[in-house]
Amino acid sequence: MGQTDWAAGVDTTRAHAARVYNWMLGGRHYFPADREAGEKLAKITPYFPLASRANRAFLRRVVSFLAQKGIRQFLDIGAGLPSDGNVHEIAPQARVVYVDNDPVVLAHGRALVAPETDRVRYIGGDARHPEEIRYNAEVRNFIDWDEPLAILMIGLLHFISDEDKPQSTIDFFRHAVPPGSYVAVSHATCDGFTPPRSAAIAEVYRDTVSPTWMRTREQVQELMSGFPEMVAPGLVYVPNWHPDKPHQGAPAEVLGVYGGVATVPAWIAG
C-alpha cells in the first residue's frame, strides 16, 4: 500500500500519538511530523522508546494471561498501528475488534491484518464516546455481549482529559460487559519526573492532534475505583506486571507507565 493510499484525508503536518508510538516501536508507518515529535520526546527523556516497548510488552503479557483464563473476545480501544505482538496473534482463537480514531491506523489495519483472518475487525471510534463503540453495528454483530470479554485500554486514558471524563468511559464498559470479563489499562504518569520534564512532555503532545494528561498513581487508581478487585499485583509499573523475565536496564519507575487488570464480578456487571 503506497503512502498516497493511507495518507488520503490526513493532516500529515501534525503528529498523532498512534504514529509517534509506531516510530518509538521501530515501525514504518509514520510521517515526518510524527518522527520529529518522537525525537523531541526522546531528547526530553531517553527512556521514552524503552517505555513504549515496555508498554507493548505489557499488552502482550496481558493478552496471554487473559487467553489462558479462557477469554475469547477482545475489544482493543485505541489499538494503534499493527506492530509486533498484535492481540489476534497472541490469542489466535479469539475474536478481536480493534478500535481507533486515526484513519491511518484504520487503513493499515484493514489492509494488513483484516484480510489475514475473519476473526478480526477494525472500526473507527473514539473512547470519549463509548456508547458509539458499544452499539456500533459491526461490534454488535461480532462480539457476543453475553459472554465474557476483555476491554483493553492500553496507553489510552492519558489522551482523555479530565473534562472528557475518562472515569465515565471506564464505568460505561464496566457495566456493559458480563460477569467474568476483564478491563485492562495502562497509563502514562508524571510520578518520578521533575515538573519541568513533565511540562516539556506535555508541551510536545500539545502540538500534536492528541494532547496528553499524565496522572499520578493515586489518580489512575481512582479511575479504577469502581472495580472491587484487580488481578495481583494490582496497579504497578508495567515491567512489574507478571514479568516473563527479569526486568533489566532502566528502573521501572523512570519509564513512567502504570498498568493493571481489573476483574468484573457479577454484582457490578450489567
mmCIF file of C-alpha atoms in Angstrom:
data_model
loop_
_atom_site.group_PDB
_atom_site.id
_atom_site.type_symbol
_atom_site.label_atom_id
_atom_site.label_comp_id
_atom_site.label_asym_id
_atom_site.label_seq_id
_atom_site.Cartn_x
_atom_site.Cartn_y
_atom_site.Cartn_z
ATOM 1 C CA MET A 1 0.000 0.000 0.000
ATOM 2 C CA GLY A 2 1.560 3.296 -1.097
ATOM 3 C CA GLN A 3 1.737 6.363 1.087
ATOM 4 C CA THR A 4 -0.839 8.152 -1.050
ATOM 5 C CA ASP A 5 -3.331 5.386 -0.220
ATOM 6 C CA TRP A 6 -3.099 5.706 3.541
ATOM 7 C CA ALA A 7 -2.408 9.431 3.748
ATOM 8 C CA ALA A 8 -5.617 10.452 1.987
ATOM 9 C CA GLY A 9 -7.546 12.960 4.101
ATOM 10 C CA VAL A 10 -4.876 13.018 6.841
ATOM 11 C CA ASP A 11 -3.160 16.187 8.062
ATOM 12 C CA THR A 12 0.392 14.942 7.725
ATOM 13 C CA THR A 13 1.831 18.149 9.186
ATOM 14 C CA ARG A 14 0.656 17.311 12.727
ATOM 15 C CA ALA A 15 1.814 14.318 14.688
ATOM 16 C CA HIS A 16 -0.606 11.732 16.043
ATOM 17 C CA ALA A 17 0.087 9.675 19.157
ATOM 18 C CA ALA A 18 -0.522 6.353 17.382
ATOM 19 C CA ARG A 19 2.070 7.137 14.730
ATOM 20 C CA VAL A 20 4.569 8.557 17.247
ATOM 21 C CA TYR A 21 4.156 5.286 19.169
ATOM 22 C CA ASN A 22 4.802 3.351 15.968
ATOM 23 C CA TRP A 23 8.023 5.297 15.449
ATOM 24 C CA MET A 24 9.060 4.581 19.055
ATOM 25 C CA LEU A 25 8.494 0.869 18.465
ATOM 26 C CA GLY A 26 10.637 0.889 15.357
ATOM 27 C CA GLY A 27 7.725 0.686 12.931
ATOM 28 C CA ARG A 28 7.476 2.203 9.452
ATOM 29 C CA HIS A 29 4.035 3.777 9.357
ATOM 30 C CA TYR A 30 4.517 7.407 10.314
ATOM 31 C CA PHE A 31 5.073 10.824 8.762
ATOM 32 C CA PRO A 32 7.981 13.259 9.298
ATOM 33 C CA ALA A 33 5.925 15.194 11.859
ATOM 34 C CA ASP A 34 5.467 12.002 13.896
ATOM 35 C CA ARG A 35 9.195 11.236 13.801
ATOM 36 C CA GLU A 36 10.032 14.802 14.817
ATOM 37 C CA ALA A 37 7.676 14.607 17.796
ATOM 38 C CA GLY A 38 9.197 11.277 18.802
ATOM 39 C CA GLU A 39 12.714 12.676 18.564
ATOM 40 C CA LYS A 40 11.734 15.613 20.774
ATOM 41 C CA LEU A 41 10.300 13.259 23.389
ATOM 42 C CA ALA A 42 13.403 11.066 23.278
ATOM 43 C CA LYS A 43 15.546 14.148 23.908
ATOM 44 C CA ILE A 44 13.444 15.092 26.928
ATOM 45 C CA THR A 45 13.871 11.608 28.336
ATOM 46 C CA PRO A 46 15.960 8.942 26.589
ATOM 47 C CA TYR A 47 13.741 6.323 28.201
ATOM 48 C CA PHE A 48 10.740 7.170 26.038
ATOM 49 C CA PRO A 49 11.371 4.451 23.402
ATOM 50 C CA LEU A 50 12.019 1.953 26.211
ATOM 51 C CA ALA A 51 8.745 2.972 27.852
ATOM 52 C CA SER A 52 6.896 2.395 24.580
ATOM 53 C CA ARG A 53 8.386 -1.069 24.239
ATOM 54 C CA ALA A 54 7.625 -1.859 27.876
ATOM 55 C CA ASN A 55 4.023 -0.808 27.333
ATOM 56 C CA ARG A 56 3.777 -3.037 24.252
ATOM 57 C CA ALA A 57 5.269 -5.950 26.173
ATOM 58 C CA PHE A 58 2.688 -5.353 28.911
ATOM 59 C CA LEU A 59 -0.076 -5.671 26.307
ATOM 60 C CA ARG A 60 1.337 -8.987 25.125
ATOM 61 C CA ARG A 61 1.529 -10.381 28.668
ATOM 62 C CA VAL A 62 -1.994 -9.188 29.495
ATOM 63 C CA VAL A 63 -3.497 -10.821 26.411
ATOM 64 C CA SER A 64 -1.600 -14.041 27.020
ATOM 65 C CA PHE A 65 -2.752 -14.082 30.663
ATOM 66 C CA LEU A 66 -6.391 -13.467 29.737
ATOM 67 C CA ALA A 67 -6.334 -16.034 26.941
ATOM 68 C CA GLN A 68 -5.119 -18.574 29.495
ATOM 69 C CA LYS A 69 -8.091 -17.554 31.652
ATOM 70 C CA GLY A 70 -10.391 -18.529 28.813
ATOM 71 C CA ILE A 71 -11.145 -15.105 27.334
ATOM 72 C CA ARG A 72 -12.006 -15.473 23.649
ATOM 73 C CA GLN A 73 -13.157 -11.919 22.855
ATOM 74 C CA PHE A 74 -11.103 -8.718 22.983
ATOM 75 C CA LEU A 75 -12.152 -5.120 22.356
ATOM 76 C CA ASP A 76 -8.914 -3.174 21.931
ATOM 77 C CA ILE A 77 -9.726 0.546 22.174
ATOM 78 C CA GLY A 78 -7.031 2.927 20.990
ATOM 79 C CA ALA A 79 -5.337 -0.033 19.343
ATOM 80 C CA GLY A 80 -2.768 1.907 17.338
ATOM 81 C CA LEU A 81 -0.969 0.674 14.270
ATOM 82 C CA PRO A 82 -0.288 -3.032 13.733
ATOM 83 C CA SER A 83 3.032 -3.978 15.322
ATOM 84 C CA ASP A 84 4.823 -6.971 16.783
ATOM 85 C CA GLY A 85 2.595 -8.937 19.099
ATOM 86 C CA ASN A 86 -0.868 -7.874 17.989
ATOM 87 C CA VAL A 87 -3.766 -9.136 20.095
ATOM 88 C CA HIS A 88 -5.046 -11.548 17.433
ATOM 89 C CA GLU A 89 -1.556 -13.048 17.109
ATOM 90 C CA ILE A 90 -1.229 -13.688 20.840
ATOM 91 C CA ALA A 91 -4.774 -15.034 21.141
ATOM 92 C CA PRO A 92 -5.343 -16.634 17.703
ATOM 93 C CA GLN A 93 -8.544 -18.403 18.792
ATOM 94 C CA ALA A 94 -10.175 -15.162 19.925
ATOM 95 C CA ARG A 95 -12.333 -12.641 18.137
ATOM 96 C CA VAL A 96 -10.713 -9.215 18.213
ATOM 97 C CA VAL A 97 -12.130 -5.783 17.455
ATOM 98 C CA TYR A 98 -9.538 -3.037 17.094
ATOM 99 C CA VAL A 99 -10.844 0.494 17.622
ATOM 100 C CA ASP A 100 -9.018 3.721 16.787
ATOM 101 C CA ASN A 101 -9.810 7.277 15.726
ATOM 102 C CA ASP A 102 -6.803 7.678 13.404
ATOM 103 C CA PRO A 103 -7.633 6.993 9.740
ATOM 104 C CA VAL A 104 -4.039 5.858 9.134
ATOM 105 C CA VAL A 105 -4.471 3.153 11.778
ATOM 106 C CA LEU A 106 -7.722 2.004 10.209
ATOM 107 C CA ALA A 107 -6.302 1.966 6.681
ATOM 108 C CA HIS A 108 -3.292 -0.106 7.705
ATOM 109 C CA GLY A 109 -5.253 -2.430 9.935
ATOM 110 C CA ARG A 110 -7.840 -3.180 7.293
ATOM 111 C CA ALA A 111 -5.219 -3.653 4.596
ATOM 112 C CA LEU A 112 -2.550 -5.561 6.510
ATOM 113 C CA VAL A 113 -4.393 -7.509 9.204
ATOM 114 C CA ALA A 114 -8.079 -7.940 8.437
ATOM 115 C CA PRO A 115 -7.557 -9.929 5.198
ATOM 116 C CA GLU A 116 -5.473 -12.480 7.098
ATOM 117 C CA THR A 117 -8.303 -13.697 9.325
ATOM 118 C CA ASP A 118 -12.057 -13.485 9.687
ATOM 119 C CA ARG A 119 -11.604 -13.211 13.469
ATOM 120 C CA VAL A 120 -10.535 -9.545 13.305
ATOM 121 C CA ARG A 121 -12.427 -6.322 12.730
ATOM 122 C CA TYR A 122 -11.169 -2.716 12.563
ATOM 123 C CA ILE A 123 -13.630 0.088 13.323
ATOM 124 C CA GLY A 124 -13.367 3.833 13.778
ATOM 125 C CA GLY A 125 -14.284 5.031 17.246
ATOM 126 C CA ASP A 126 -13.453 7.499 19.993
ATOM 127 C CA ALA A 127 -13.095 6.389 23.617
ATOM 128 C CA ARG A 128 -14.702 9.641 24.710
ATOM 129 C CA HIS A 129 -17.924 8.296 23.200
ATOM 130 C CA PRO A 130 -18.002 4.707 24.479
ATOM 131 C CA GLU A 131 -21.651 4.165 23.637
ATOM 132 C CA GLU A 132 -20.872 4.656 19.938
ATOM 133 C CA ILE A 133 -18.296 1.876 20.171
ATOM 134 C CA ARG A 134 -20.546 -0.467 22.128
ATOM 135 C CA TYR A 135 -23.509 -0.039 19.783
ATOM 136 C CA ASN A 136 -21.560 0.077 16.541
ATOM 137 C CA ALA A 137 -23.326 -2.361 14.207
ATOM 138 C CA GLU A 138 -20.129 -4.249 13.399
ATOM 139 C CA VAL A 139 -19.260 -4.589 17.079
ATOM 140 C CA ARG A 140 -22.784 -5.769 17.947
ATOM 141 C CA ASN A 141 -22.687 -8.410 15.241
ATOM 142 C CA PHE A 142 -19.177 -9.630 16.027
ATOM 143 C CA ILE A 143 -18.916 -9.553 19.829
ATOM 144 C CA ASP A 144 -21.206 -11.688 21.996
ATOM 145 C CA TRP A 145 -22.001 -9.381 24.900
ATOM 146 C CA ASP A 146 -23.489 -12.267 26.878
ATOM 147 C CA GLU A 147 -20.084 -13.959 27.035
ATOM 148 C CA PRO A 148 -17.025 -12.708 28.985
ATOM 149 C CA LEU A 149 -14.671 -10.429 27.108
ATOM 150 C CA ALA A 150 -11.669 -8.222 27.734
ATOM 151 C CA ILE A 151 -11.741 -4.473 27.269
ATOM 152 C CA LEU A 152 -8.214 -3.242 26.525
ATOM 153 C CA MET A 153 -7.378 0.425 27.060
ATOM 154 C CA ILE A 154 -3.602 0.224 26.776
ATOM 155 C CA GLY A 155 -1.857 3.590 26.538
ATOM 156 C CA LEU A 156 -5.220 5.273 26.016
ATOM 157 C CA LEU A 157 -6.573 7.041 29.080
ATOM 158 C CA HIS A 158 -3.807 9.661 29.264
ATOM 159 C CA PHE A 159 -5.181 11.027 25.991
ATOM 160 C CA ILE A 160 -8.557 11.728 27.613
ATOM 161 C CA SER A 161 -8.747 14.991 29.553
ATOM 162 C CA ASP A 162 -10.461 15.338 32.911
ATOM 163 C CA GLU A 163 -13.072 17.431 31.127
ATOM 164 C CA ASP A 164 -13.848 14.492 28.825
ATOM 165 C CA LYS A 165 -14.189 12.214 31.872
ATOM 166 C CA PRO A 166 -12.082 9.078 31.440
ATOM 167 C CA GLN A 167 -13.895 7.767 34.517
ATOM 168 C CA SER A 168 -17.134 7.736 32.526
ATOM 169 C CA THR A 169 -15.535 5.684 29.764
ATOM 170 C CA ILE A 170 -14.267 3.095 32.224
ATOM 171 C CA ASP A 171 -17.572 2.975 34.101
ATOM 172 C CA PHE A 172 -19.532 2.568 30.877
ATOM 173 C CA PHE A 173 -17.627 -0.548 29.871
ATOM 174 C CA ARG A 174 -17.554 -1.860 33.427
ATOM 175 C CA HIS A 175 -21.333 -2.034 33.312
ATOM 176 C CA ALA A 176 -21.555 -3.081 29.650
ATOM 177 C CA VAL A 177 -19.676 -6.368 29.989
ATOM 178 C CA PRO A 178 -20.925 -9.597 31.578
ATOM 179 C CA PRO A 179 -19.502 -11.217 34.722
ATOM 180 C CA GLY A 180 -16.150 -12.879 34.230
ATOM 181 C CA SER A 181 -14.903 -10.095 31.973
ATOM 182 C CA TYR A 182 -11.776 -8.006 32.456
ATOM 183 C CA VAL A 183 -10.737 -4.395 31.888
ATOM 184 C CA ALA A 184 -7.016 -3.772 31.302
ATOM 185 C CA VAL A 185 -5.395 -0.338 31.316
ATOM 186 C CA SER A 186 -2.014 1.300 31.124
ATOM 187 C CA HIS A 187 -1.443 4.972 31.776
ATOM 188 C CA ALA A 188 1.488 7.386 31.496
ATOM 189 C CA THR A 189 2.439 9.023 34.757
ATOM 190 C CA CYS A 190 4.323 12.097 35.918
ATOM 191 C CA ASP A 191 5.469 10.256 39.060
ATOM 192 C CA GLY A 192 9.245 10.256 39.191
ATOM 193 C CA PHE A 193 9.587 13.105 36.686
ATOM 194 C CA THR A 194 10.605 16.615 37.611
ATOM 195 C CA PRO A 195 7.924 19.271 36.955
ATOM 196 C CA PRO A 196 9.966 20.814 34.094
ATOM 197 C CA ARG A 197 10.333 17.425 32.397
ATOM 198 C CA SER A 198 6.616 16.680 32.783
ATOM 199 C CA ALA A 199 5.771 20.092 31.358
ATOM 200 C CA ALA A 200 8.121 19.564 28.401
ATOM 201 C CA ILE A 201 6.495 16.238 27.537
ATOM 202 C CA ALA A 202 3.029 17.768 27.746
ATOM 203 C CA GLU A 203 4.162 20.634 25.506
ATOM 204 C CA VAL A 204 5.296 18.246 22.750
ATOM 205 C CA TYR A 205 1.948 16.460 22.818
ATOM 206 C CA ARG A 206 0.045 19.755 22.812
ATOM 207 C CA ASP A 207 1.447 20.371 19.345
ATOM 208 C CA THR A 208 0.002 17.066 18.123
ATOM 209 C CA VAL A 209 -3.604 16.125 17.424
ATOM 210 C CA SER A 210 -3.541 14.065 20.637
ATOM 211 C CA PRO A 211 -2.587 16.080 23.765
ATOM 212 C CA THR A 212 -1.749 14.070 26.871
ATOM 213 C CA TRP A 213 -2.702 14.238 30.539
ATOM 214 C CA MET A 214 -0.235 12.274 32.663
ATOM 215 C CA ARG A 215 -1.628 11.291 36.045
ATOM 216 C CA THR A 216 -0.261 10.103 39.389
ATOM 217 C CA ARG A 217 -0.686 6.553 40.619
ATOM 218 C CA GLU A 218 -3.374 7.751 43.015
ATOM 219 C CA GLN A 219 -5.277 9.385 40.166
ATOM 220 C CA VAL A 220 -5.071 6.296 37.991
ATOM 221 C CA GLN A 221 -6.105 4.126 40.916
ATOM 222 C CA GLU A 222 -9.099 6.401 41.414
ATOM 223 C CA LEU A 223 -10.127 5.859 37.783
ATOM 224 C CA MET A 224 -10.278 2.132 38.568
ATOM 225 C CA SER A 225 -12.026 2.575 41.909
ATOM 226 C CA GLY A 226 -15.307 1.132 40.615
ATOM 227 C CA PHE A 227 -13.755 -2.319 40.436
ATOM 228 C CA PRO A 228 -13.708 -4.257 43.708
ATOM 229 C CA GLU A 229 -10.651 -6.254 42.700
ATOM 230 C CA MET A 230 -7.639 -6.089 40.442
ATOM 231 C CA VAL A 231 -5.545 -9.026 39.365
ATOM 232 C CA ALA A 232 -2.443 -9.244 41.583
ATOM 233 C CA PRO A 233 -0.143 -7.332 41.842
ATOM 234 C CA GLY A 234 -2.647 -4.552 41.173
ATOM 235 C CA LEU A 235 -1.689 -1.253 39.568
ATOM 236 C CA VAL A 236 2.097 -1.260 39.124
ATOM 237 C CA TYR A 237 4.758 -0.039 36.744
ATOM 238 C CA VAL A 238 4.229 -2.121 33.615
ATOM 239 C CA PRO A 239 7.541 -4.058 33.730
ATOM 240 C CA ASN A 240 6.449 -5.367 37.152
ATOM 241 C CA TRP A 241 3.126 -6.822 35.993
ATOM 242 C CA HIS A 242 3.520 -10.599 35.580
ATOM 243 C CA PRO A 243 7.029 -10.303 34.107
ATOM 244 C CA ASP A 244 8.036 -13.209 31.907
ATOM 245 C CA LYS A 245 11.705 -12.469 32.525
ATOM 246 C CA PRO A 246 13.691 -10.348 34.983
ATOM 247 C CA HIS A 247 13.446 -6.651 34.204
ATOM 248 C CA GLN A 248 16.772 -5.237 33.065
ATOM 249 C CA GLY A 249 18.007 -1.825 32.060
ATOM 250 C CA ALA A 250 16.311 1.375 33.184
ATOM 251 C CA PRO A 251 14.454 1.205 36.520
ATOM 252 C CA ALA A 252 10.750 0.555 36.008
ATOM 253 C CA GLU A 253 9.775 3.852 37.624
ATOM 254 C CA VAL A 254 11.685 6.012 35.144
ATOM 255 C CA LEU A 255 9.703 4.509 32.279
ATOM 256 C CA GLY A 256 6.642 6.287 33.630
ATOM 257 C CA VAL A 257 3.823 3.864 32.781
ATOM 258 C CA TYR A 258 1.410 2.171 35.195
ATOM 259 C CA GLY A 259 -0.662 -0.838 34.242
ATOM 260 C CA GLY A 260 -3.174 -3.224 35.706
ATOM 261 C CA VAL A 261 -6.077 -5.557 35.020
ATOM 262 C CA ALA A 262 -9.437 -5.407 36.809
ATOM 263 C CA THR A 263 -11.995 -8.186 37.128
ATOM 264 C CA VAL A 264 -15.727 -7.728 36.636
ATOM 265 C CA PRO A 265 -17.772 -9.719 39.170
ATOM 266 C CA ALA A 266 -21.478 -10.456 38.821
ATOM 267 C CA TRP A 267 -22.698 -7.778 41.192
ATOM 268 C CA ILE A 268 -21.307 -4.831 39.191
ATOM 269 C CA ALA A 269 -21.854 -6.166 35.674
ATOM 270 C CA GLY A 270 -24.938 -5.361 33.655
#
